[in-house]
Coordinates of C-alpha atoms and ligand atoms in Angstrom, one line a residue:
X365 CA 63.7 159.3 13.1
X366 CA 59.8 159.6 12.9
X367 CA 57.9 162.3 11.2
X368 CA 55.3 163.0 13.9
X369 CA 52.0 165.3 12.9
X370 CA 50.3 166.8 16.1
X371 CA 47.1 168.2 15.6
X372 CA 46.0 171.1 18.4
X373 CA 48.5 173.2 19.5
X374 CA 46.7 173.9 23.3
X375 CA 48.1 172.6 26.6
X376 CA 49.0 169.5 25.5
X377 CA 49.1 169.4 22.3
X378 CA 52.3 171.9 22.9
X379 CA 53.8 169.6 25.2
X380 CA 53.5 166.7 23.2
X381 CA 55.6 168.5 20.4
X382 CA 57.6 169.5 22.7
X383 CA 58.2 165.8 24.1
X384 CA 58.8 164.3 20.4
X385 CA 61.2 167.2 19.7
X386 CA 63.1 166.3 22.2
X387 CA 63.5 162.5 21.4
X388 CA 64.9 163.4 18.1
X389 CA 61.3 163.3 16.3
X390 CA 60.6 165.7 13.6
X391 CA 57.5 167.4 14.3
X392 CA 54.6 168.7 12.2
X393 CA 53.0 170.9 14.3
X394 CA 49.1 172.1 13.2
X395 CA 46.7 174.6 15.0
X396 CA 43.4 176.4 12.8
X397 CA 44.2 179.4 15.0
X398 CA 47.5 181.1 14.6
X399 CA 47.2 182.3 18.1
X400 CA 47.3 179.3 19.4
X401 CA 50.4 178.1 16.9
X402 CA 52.3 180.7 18.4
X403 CA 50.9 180.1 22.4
X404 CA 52.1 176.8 21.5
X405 CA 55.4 177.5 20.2
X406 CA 56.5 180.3 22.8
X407 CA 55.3 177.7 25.6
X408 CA 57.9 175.2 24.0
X409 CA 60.8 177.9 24.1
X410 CA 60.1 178.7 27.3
X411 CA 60.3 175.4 28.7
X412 CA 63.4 174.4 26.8
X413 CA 64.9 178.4 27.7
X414 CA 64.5 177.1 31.3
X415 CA 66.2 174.1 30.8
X416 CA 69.2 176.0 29.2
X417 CA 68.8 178.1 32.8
X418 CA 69.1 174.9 34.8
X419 CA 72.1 173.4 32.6
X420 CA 70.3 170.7 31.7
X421 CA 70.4 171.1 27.9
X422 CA 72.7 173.5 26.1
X423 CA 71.8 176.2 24.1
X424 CA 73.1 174.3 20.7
X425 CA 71.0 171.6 22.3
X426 CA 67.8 174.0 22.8
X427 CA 68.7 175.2 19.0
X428 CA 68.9 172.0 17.5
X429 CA 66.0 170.8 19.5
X430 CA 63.4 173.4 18.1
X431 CA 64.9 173.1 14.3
X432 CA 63.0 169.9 14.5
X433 CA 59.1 171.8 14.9
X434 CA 57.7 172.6 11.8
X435 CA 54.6 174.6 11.8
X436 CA 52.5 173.5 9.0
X437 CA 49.5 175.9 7.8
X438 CA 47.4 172.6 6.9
X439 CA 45.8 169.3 7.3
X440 CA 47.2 168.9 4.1
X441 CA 51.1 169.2 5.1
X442 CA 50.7 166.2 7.2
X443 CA 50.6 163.2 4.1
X444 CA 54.3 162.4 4.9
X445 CA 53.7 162.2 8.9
X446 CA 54.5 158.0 10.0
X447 CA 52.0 159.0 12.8
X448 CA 49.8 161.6 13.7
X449 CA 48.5 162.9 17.4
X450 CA 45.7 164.7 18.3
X451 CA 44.8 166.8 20.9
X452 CA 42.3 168.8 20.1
X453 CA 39.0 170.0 21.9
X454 CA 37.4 167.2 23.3
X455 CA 34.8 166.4 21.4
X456 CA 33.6 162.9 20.1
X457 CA 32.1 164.8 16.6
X458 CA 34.4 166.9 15.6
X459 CA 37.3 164.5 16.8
X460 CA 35.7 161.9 14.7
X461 CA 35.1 164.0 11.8
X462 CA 39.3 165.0 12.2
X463 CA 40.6 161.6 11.7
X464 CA 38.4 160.7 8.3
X465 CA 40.2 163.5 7.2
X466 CA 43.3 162.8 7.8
X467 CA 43.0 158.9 6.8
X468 CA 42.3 160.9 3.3
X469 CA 45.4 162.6 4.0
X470 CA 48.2 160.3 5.3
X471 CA 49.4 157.0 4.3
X472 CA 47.7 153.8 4.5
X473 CA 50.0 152.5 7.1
X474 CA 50.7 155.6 9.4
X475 CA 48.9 155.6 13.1
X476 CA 46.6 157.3 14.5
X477 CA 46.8 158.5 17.8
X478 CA 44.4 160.5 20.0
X479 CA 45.2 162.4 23.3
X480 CA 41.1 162.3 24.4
X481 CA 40.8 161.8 28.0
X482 CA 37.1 160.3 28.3
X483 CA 36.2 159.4 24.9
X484 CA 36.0 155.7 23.6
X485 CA 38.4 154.7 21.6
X486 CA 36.6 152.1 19.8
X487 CA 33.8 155.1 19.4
X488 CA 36.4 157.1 17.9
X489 CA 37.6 154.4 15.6
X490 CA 33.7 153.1 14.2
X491 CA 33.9 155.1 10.9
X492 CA 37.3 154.7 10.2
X493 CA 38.9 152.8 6.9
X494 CA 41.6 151.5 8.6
X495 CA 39.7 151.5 12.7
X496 CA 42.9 149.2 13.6
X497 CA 45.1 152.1 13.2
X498 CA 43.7 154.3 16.0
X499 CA 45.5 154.0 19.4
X500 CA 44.7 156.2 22.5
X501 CA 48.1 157.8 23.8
X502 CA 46.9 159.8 27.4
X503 CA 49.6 162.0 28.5
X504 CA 49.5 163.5 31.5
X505 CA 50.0 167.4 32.3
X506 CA 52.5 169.2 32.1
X507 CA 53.8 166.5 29.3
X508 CA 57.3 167.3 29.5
X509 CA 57.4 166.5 32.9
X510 CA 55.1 163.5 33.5
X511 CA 56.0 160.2 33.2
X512 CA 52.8 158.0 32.2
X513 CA 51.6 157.9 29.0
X514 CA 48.4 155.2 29.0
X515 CA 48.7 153.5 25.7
X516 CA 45.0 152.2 25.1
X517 CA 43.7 149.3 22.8
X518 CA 40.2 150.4 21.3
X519 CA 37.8 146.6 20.3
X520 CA 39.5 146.9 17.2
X521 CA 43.3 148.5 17.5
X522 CA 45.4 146.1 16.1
X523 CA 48.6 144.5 19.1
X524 CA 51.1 145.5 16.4
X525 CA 50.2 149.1 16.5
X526 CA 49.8 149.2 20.1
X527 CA 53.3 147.6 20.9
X528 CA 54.8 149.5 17.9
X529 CA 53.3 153.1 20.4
X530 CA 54.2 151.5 23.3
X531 CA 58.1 150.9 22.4
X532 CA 58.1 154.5 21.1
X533 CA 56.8 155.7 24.5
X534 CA 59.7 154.2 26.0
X535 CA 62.2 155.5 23.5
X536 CA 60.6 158.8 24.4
X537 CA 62.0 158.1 27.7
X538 CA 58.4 157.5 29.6
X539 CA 56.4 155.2 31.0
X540 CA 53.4 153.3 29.1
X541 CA 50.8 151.6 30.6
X542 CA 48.5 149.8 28.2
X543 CA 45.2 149.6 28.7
X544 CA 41.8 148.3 27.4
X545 CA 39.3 151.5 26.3
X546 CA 37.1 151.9 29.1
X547 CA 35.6 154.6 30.6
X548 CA 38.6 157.3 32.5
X549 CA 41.3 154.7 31.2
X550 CA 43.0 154.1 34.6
X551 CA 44.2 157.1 36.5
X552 CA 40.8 158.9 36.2
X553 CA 38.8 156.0 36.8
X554 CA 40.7 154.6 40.2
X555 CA 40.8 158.3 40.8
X556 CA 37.5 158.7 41.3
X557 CA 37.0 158.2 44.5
X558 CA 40.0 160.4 45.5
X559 CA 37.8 163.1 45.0
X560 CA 34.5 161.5 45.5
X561 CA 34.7 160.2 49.0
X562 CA 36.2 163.8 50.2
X563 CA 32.8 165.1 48.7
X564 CA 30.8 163.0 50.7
X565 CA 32.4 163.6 54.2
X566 CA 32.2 167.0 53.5
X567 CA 28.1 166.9 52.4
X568 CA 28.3 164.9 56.0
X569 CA 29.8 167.8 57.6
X570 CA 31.9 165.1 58.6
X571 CA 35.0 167.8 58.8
X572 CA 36.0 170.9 56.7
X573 CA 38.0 171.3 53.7
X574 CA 41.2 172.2 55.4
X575 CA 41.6 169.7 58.3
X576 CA 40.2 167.1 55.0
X577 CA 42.9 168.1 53.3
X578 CA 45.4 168.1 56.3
X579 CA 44.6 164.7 57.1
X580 CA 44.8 162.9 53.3
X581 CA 48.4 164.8 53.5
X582 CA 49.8 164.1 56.6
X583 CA 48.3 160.8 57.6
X584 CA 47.6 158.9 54.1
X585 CA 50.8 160.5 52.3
X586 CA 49.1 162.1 49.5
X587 CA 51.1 165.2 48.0
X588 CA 48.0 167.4 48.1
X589 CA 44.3 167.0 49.7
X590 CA 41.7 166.7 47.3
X591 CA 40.4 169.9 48.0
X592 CA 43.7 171.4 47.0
X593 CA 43.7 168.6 43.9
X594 CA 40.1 169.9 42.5
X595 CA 40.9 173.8 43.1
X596 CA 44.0 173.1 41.1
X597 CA 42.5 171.2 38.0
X598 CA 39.5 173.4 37.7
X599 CA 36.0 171.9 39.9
X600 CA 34.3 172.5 36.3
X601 CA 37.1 170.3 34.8
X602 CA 36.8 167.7 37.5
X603 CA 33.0 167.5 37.5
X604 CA 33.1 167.0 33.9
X605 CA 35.1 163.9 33.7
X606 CA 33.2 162.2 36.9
X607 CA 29.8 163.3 34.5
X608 CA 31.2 161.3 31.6
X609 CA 32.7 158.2 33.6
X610 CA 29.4 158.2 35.5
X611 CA 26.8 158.4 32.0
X612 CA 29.6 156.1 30.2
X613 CA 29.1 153.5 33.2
X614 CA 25.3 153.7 32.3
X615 CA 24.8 156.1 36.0
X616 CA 26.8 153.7 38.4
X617 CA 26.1 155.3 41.8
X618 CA 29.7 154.7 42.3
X619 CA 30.4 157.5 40.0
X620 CA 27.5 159.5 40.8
X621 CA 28.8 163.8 41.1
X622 CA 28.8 165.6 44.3
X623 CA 25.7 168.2 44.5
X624 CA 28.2 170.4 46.2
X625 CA 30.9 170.1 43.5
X626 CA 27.9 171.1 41.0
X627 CA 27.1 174.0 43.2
X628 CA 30.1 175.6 43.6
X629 CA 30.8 174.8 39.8
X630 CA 27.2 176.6 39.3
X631 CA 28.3 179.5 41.5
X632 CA 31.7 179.9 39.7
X633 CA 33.5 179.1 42.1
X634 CA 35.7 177.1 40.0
X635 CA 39.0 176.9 42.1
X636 CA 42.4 178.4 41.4
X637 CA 41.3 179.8 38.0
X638 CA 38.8 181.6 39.3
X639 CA 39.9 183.1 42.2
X640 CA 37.7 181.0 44.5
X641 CA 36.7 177.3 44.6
X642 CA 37.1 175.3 48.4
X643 CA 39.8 178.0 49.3
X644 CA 39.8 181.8 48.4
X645 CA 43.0 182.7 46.6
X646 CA 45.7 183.6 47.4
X647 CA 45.5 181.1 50.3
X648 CA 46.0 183.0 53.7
X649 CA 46.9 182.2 56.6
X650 CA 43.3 182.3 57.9
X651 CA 42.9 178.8 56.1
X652 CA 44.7 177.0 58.9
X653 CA 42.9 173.8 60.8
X654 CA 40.4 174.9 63.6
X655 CA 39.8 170.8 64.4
X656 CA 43.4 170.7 65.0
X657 CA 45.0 170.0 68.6
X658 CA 48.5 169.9 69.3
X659 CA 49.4 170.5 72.5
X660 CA 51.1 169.1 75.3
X661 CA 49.6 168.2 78.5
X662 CA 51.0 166.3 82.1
X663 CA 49.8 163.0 81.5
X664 CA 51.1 161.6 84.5
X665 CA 50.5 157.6 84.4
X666 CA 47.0 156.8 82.5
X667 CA 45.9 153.5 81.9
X668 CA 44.3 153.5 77.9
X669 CA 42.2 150.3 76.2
X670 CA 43.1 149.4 72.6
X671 CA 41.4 147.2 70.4
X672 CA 43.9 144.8 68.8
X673 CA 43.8 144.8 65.1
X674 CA 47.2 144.2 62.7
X675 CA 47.7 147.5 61.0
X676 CA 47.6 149.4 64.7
X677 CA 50.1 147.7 66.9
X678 CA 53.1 150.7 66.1
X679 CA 51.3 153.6 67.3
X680 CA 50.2 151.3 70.2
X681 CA 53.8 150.6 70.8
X682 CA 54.8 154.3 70.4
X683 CA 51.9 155.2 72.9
X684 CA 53.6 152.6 75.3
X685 CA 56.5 154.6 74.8
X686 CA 55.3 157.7 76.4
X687 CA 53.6 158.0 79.5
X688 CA 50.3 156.1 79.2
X689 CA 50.0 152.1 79.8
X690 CA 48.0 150.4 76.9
X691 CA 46.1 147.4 77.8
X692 CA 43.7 145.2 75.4
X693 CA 40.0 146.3 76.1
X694 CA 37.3 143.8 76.8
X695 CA 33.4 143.9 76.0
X696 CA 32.6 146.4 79.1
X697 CA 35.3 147.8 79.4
X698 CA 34.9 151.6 80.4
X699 CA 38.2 152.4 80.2
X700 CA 39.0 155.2 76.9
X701 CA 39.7 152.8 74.2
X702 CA 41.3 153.2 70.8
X703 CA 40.6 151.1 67.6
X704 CA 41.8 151.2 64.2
X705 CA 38.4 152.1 61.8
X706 CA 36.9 149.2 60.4
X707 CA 34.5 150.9 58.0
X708 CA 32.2 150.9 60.8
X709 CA 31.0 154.5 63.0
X710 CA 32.8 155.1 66.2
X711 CA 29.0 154.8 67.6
X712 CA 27.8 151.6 66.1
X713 CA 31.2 150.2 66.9
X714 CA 30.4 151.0 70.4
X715 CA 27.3 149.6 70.6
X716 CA 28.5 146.3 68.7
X717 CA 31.7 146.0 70.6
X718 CA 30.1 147.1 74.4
X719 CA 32.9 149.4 74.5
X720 CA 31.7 153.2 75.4
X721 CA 34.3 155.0 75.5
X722 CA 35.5 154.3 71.6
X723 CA 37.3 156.5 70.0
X724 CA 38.5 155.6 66.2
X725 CA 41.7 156.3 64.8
X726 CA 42.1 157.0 60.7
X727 CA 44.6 155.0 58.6
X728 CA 47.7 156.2 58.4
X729 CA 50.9 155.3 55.7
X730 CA 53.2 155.1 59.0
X731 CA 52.1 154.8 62.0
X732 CA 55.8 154.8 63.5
X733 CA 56.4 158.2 62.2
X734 CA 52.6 159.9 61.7
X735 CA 52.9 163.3 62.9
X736 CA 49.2 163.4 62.2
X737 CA 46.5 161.1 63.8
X738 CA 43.3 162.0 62.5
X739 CA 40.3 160.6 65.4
X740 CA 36.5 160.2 65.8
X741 CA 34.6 159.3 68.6
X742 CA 31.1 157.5 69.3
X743 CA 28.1 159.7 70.9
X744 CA 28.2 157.5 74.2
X745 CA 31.9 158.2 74.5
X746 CA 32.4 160.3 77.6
X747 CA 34.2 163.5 76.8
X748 CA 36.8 162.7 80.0
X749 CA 37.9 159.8 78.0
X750 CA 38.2 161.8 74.7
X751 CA 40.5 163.9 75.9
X752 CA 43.1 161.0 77.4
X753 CA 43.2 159.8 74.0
X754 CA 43.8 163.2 72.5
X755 CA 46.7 164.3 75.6
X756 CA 47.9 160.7 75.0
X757 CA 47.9 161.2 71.0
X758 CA 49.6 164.8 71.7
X759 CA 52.2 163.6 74.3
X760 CA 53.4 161.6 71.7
X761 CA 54.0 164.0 69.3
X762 CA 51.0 164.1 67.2
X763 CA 48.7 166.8 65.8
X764 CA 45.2 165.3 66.3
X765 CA 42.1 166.0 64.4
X766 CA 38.9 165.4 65.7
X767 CA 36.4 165.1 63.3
X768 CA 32.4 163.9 63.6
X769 CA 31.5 160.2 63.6
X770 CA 31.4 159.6 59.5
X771 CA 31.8 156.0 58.6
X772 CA 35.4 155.0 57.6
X773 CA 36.4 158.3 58.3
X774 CA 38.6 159.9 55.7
X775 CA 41.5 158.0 54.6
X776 CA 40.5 154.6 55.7
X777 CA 37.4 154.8 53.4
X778 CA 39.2 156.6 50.4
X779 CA 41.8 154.1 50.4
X780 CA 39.6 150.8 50.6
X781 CA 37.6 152.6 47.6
X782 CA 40.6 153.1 45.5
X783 CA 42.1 149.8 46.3
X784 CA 38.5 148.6 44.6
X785 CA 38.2 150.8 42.0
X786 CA 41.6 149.2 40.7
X787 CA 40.9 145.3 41.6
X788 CA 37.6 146.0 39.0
X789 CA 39.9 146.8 36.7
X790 CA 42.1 144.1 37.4
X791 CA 39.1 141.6 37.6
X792 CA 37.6 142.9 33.9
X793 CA 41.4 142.3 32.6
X794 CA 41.6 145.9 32.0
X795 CA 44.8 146.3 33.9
X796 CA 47.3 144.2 35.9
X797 CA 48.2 144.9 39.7
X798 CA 51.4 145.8 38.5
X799 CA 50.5 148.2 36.1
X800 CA 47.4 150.2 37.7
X801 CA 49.8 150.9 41.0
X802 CA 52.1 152.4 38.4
X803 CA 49.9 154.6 36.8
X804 CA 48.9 155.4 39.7
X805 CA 52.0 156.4 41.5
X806 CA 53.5 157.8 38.1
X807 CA 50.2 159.6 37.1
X808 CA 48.6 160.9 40.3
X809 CA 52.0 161.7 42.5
X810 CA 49.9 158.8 45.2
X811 CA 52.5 157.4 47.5
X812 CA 52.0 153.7 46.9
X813 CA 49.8 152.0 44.5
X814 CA 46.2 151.2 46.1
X815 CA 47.0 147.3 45.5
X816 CA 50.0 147.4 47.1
X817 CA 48.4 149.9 49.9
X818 CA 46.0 146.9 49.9
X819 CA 48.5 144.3 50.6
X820 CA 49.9 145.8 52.9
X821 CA 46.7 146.8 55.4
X822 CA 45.1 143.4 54.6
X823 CA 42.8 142.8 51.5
X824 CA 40.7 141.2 54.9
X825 CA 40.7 145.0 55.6
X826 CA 39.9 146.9 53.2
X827 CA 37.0 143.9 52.1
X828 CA 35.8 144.6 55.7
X829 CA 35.6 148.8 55.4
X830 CA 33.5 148.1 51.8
X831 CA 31.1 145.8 53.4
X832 CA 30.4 148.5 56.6
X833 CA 30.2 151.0 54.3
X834 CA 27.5 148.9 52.5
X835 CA 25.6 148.9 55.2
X836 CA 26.0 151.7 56.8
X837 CA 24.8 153.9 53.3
X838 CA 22.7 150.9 51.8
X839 CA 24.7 151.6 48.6
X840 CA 26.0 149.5 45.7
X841 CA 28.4 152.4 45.0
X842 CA 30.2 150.5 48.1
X843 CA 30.1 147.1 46.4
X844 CA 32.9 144.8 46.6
X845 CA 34.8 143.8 44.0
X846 CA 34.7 140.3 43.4
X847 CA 38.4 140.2 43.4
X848 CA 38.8 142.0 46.8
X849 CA 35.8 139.4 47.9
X850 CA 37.9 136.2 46.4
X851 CA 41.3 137.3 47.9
X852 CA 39.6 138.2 51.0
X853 CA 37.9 135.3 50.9
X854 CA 41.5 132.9 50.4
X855 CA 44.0 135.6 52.0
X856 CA 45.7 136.2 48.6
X857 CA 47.8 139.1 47.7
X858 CA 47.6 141.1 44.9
X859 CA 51.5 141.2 44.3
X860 CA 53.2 138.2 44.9
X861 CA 51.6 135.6 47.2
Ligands
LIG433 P1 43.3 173.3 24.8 O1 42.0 173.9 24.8 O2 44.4 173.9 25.5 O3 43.8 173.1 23.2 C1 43.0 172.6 22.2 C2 43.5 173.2 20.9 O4 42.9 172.5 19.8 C3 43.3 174.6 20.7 O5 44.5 175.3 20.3 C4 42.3 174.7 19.5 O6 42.5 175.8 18.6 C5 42.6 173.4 18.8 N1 41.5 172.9 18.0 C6 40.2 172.8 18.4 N2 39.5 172.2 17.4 C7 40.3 171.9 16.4 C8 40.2 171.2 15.2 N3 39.0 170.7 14.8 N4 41.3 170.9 14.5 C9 42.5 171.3 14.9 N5 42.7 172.0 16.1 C10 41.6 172.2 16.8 O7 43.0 171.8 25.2 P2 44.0 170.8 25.9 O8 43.9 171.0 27.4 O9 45.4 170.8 25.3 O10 43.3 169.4 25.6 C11 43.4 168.8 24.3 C12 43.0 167.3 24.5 O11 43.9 166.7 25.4 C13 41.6 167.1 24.9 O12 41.1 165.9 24.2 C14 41.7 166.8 26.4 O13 40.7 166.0 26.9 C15 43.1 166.0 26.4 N6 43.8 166.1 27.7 C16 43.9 167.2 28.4 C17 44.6 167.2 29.6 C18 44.8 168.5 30.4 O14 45.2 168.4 31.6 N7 44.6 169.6 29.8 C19 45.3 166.0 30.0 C20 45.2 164.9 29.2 C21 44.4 164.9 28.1

């Protein structure tokens, strides 16, 4: 068994002991604040107390468990550790000026590991001895709990130490992903534009925070709406690591932060911790949709247009199984029409298509069993035929919500961004397929990987939603990946072929 140091005795820092402890590690556990020692250490019987309460461990267990923390009143104490973990405040200088000290400290061959979230690994390394011997190990909050570790290679980690970290993570009884040192490793860099893309409907007025957070559950799948997401990890928290992806990227527009995230981070509104952030807490039941129809209506027989694409045929065959007749709309056609989005506005589509009475549906996980469809309409639509398609969408069991003509609408656009925010990754040999839907799934709670999402709607698809998006904003923070263009381009999946 290893002799692990952990430096910072915080959030995670505690939950890392705690992790170690639990594989059969002997801990050195170091905090300059004795408050924060003992935060730490009543967290840690807490957790395991309620494990004890579940009958998942046994006291003896619990007992034997904690015997293994030592709290250690210096730097000093940790010369004997085989590998030491930080996770202190983050702070390139005074994370920096921590490890020279404890390369004075420790032995020549004991690892270095660091818990940063946005900082450079190869930065952290640069004045370093031994620079080989500093390894990024990202846990996730609340440690204990989560899965992913990312296991990340600075330019001049040494492979033996990161496959000597990355066996341990799995002895730990998690998951490692390694990764190259780039800016928000994986999960907070492809998880940009979770939250990015919500900001930007919203500055469009393109809905409101609930039904945006309605529709990312209930149609796309997610566990919570990013609204819900940012309230929970703090807005200030969640501004700060877009700020350093976006200045570490040298200001890609991609990454560029919301004006109204800043505002409400400027007016405190700062989400759950504070009381108030896109929803006032304790959430009441005010904060239910106003955008959100659900009610039945005599249909009678109705003749509705469709316009064929692959990822829409289900709900058109569970429309065909209520009381309306679908048939395939032609250019002229007059007749209220439905159509998968393409990336494109319900209005331009229109126009482009000669179709009037368009109205765009969102992307759904499951069409067959959506008990959500979230729709947008173009301004020549006639509101006669908007309300077919809603009574239709309702008569079949569906909440609808209607929400203003934004390109891509909400999930459709989020999706085909984080599908490209992970093929970069995968084109710069950062990641594999295989690996970014992982950390994905395992770090973020999403409900399939954005690759495999990709596969699975048509990389065609999702190519075809970045390039409207292009134009429609007359943005490079739409730009396609060149591995989304090439597999477009030769119909290639990203898993398997
Ligand atoms: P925290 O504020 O809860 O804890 C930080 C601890 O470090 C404090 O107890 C503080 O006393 C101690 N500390 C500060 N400077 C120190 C120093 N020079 N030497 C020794 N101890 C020092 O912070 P946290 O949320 O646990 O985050 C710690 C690190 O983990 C940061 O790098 C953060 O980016 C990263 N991280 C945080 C999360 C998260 O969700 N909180 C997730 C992944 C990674």
């Amino acid at each position: 068994m290893l002799i692990i140091g952990i430096v910072g005795a915080g959030t995670m820092g505690s939950g890392i002991a705690q992790v170690a402890i639990a594989a059969g590690e002997t801990v050195k556990f170091f905090d300059p604040l004795p408050e924060a020692i003992k935060r730490g250490q009543d967290m840690i019987k807490k957790n395991l107390d309620f494990l004890v309460g579940k009958q998942k461990l046994t006291s003896d267990e619990s007992f034997d468990i904690l015997s293994r923390l030592e709290i250690v009143d210096s730097l000093n104490d940790l010369s004997s550790c085989d590998i030491v973990i930080e996770a202190i405040i983050e702070n390139e200088s005074v994370k920096k000026e921590l490890f020279q000290n404890l390369e004075s400290i420790v032995s020549q061959k004991a690892i270095l590991a660091t818990n940063t979230s946005s900082i450079s690994i190869t930065a952290l390394s640069n004045e370093l001895q031994f620079p080989e011997r500093l390894v990024g190990m990202h846990f996730f909050n609340p440690a204990p709990r989560m899965k992913l570790i990312e296991v990340i290679k600075g330019l001049r980690t040494s492979d033996t130490q990161v496959d000597y970290i990355t066996s341990l993570v799995k002895r730990w009884g998690k998951a490692p992903v390694i990764t190259k040192s780039t800016p928000g490793f994986i999960v907070n860099r492809v998880a940009r534009p979770f939250y990015g893309e919500a900001l930007r409907v919203l500055t469009e007025l393109g809905t409101d925070h609930i039904s945006l957070d309605s529709v990312m559950r209930d149609c796309g799948g997610f566990p919570l709406g990013p609204c819900q997401l940012m309230d929970l990890i703090g807005l200030d928290v969640n501004l700060s690591v877009t700020q350093s992806v976006y200045e570490a990227t040298a200001f890609d527009p991609r990454y560029a932060p919301s004006l109204l995230q800043q505002e409400l981070v400027r007016a405190g509104k700062l989400g759950r911790k504070s009381g108030e952030g896109f929803y006032i807490y304790p959430v009441g039941d005010d904060d239910t949709e106003s955008s959100n129809i659900n009610k039945k209506h005599e249909l009678g027989s109705l003749t509705l247009g469709y316009i064929k694409s692959s990822g829409i045929q289900s709900l058109i065959d569970r429309l065909n199984d209520t009381e309306a007749d679908l048939i395939e709309s032609a250019p002229g056609s007059t007749i209220a029409t439905i159509a998968l989005t393409d990336g494109r506005t319900a209005t331009q589509r229109a126009s482009d298509e000669l179709i009037s009475n368009l109205v765009l549906i969102d992307l759904c996980i499951n069409f067959q069993t959506t008990k959500r469809i979230a729709l947008s309409h173009a301004e020549q639509c006639d509101p006669i035929a908007i309300d077919q398609i809603v009574n239709a969408l309702a008569n079949m069991g569906c909440k609808v919500t209607i929400i203003q003509d934004v390109a891509g609408m909400i999930v459709s656009r989020t999706v085909a961004m984080l599908a490209n925010e992970a093929a970069d990754l995968v084109h710069q040999l950062i990641t594999t397929p295989k690996e970014v839907d992982m950390a994905m799934t395992l770090g973020t709670g999403y409900p399939i990987g954005p690759l495999l999402w990709a596969d699975r709607i048509g990389v065609q698809n999702i190519s075809n939603i970045l390039k409207h998006l292009c134009e429609h904003y007359g943005s490079s923070r739409y730009r396609i990946s060149p591995l989304i263009q090439r597999k477009s381009i030769t119909n290639q999946l990203f898993h398997g072929t």
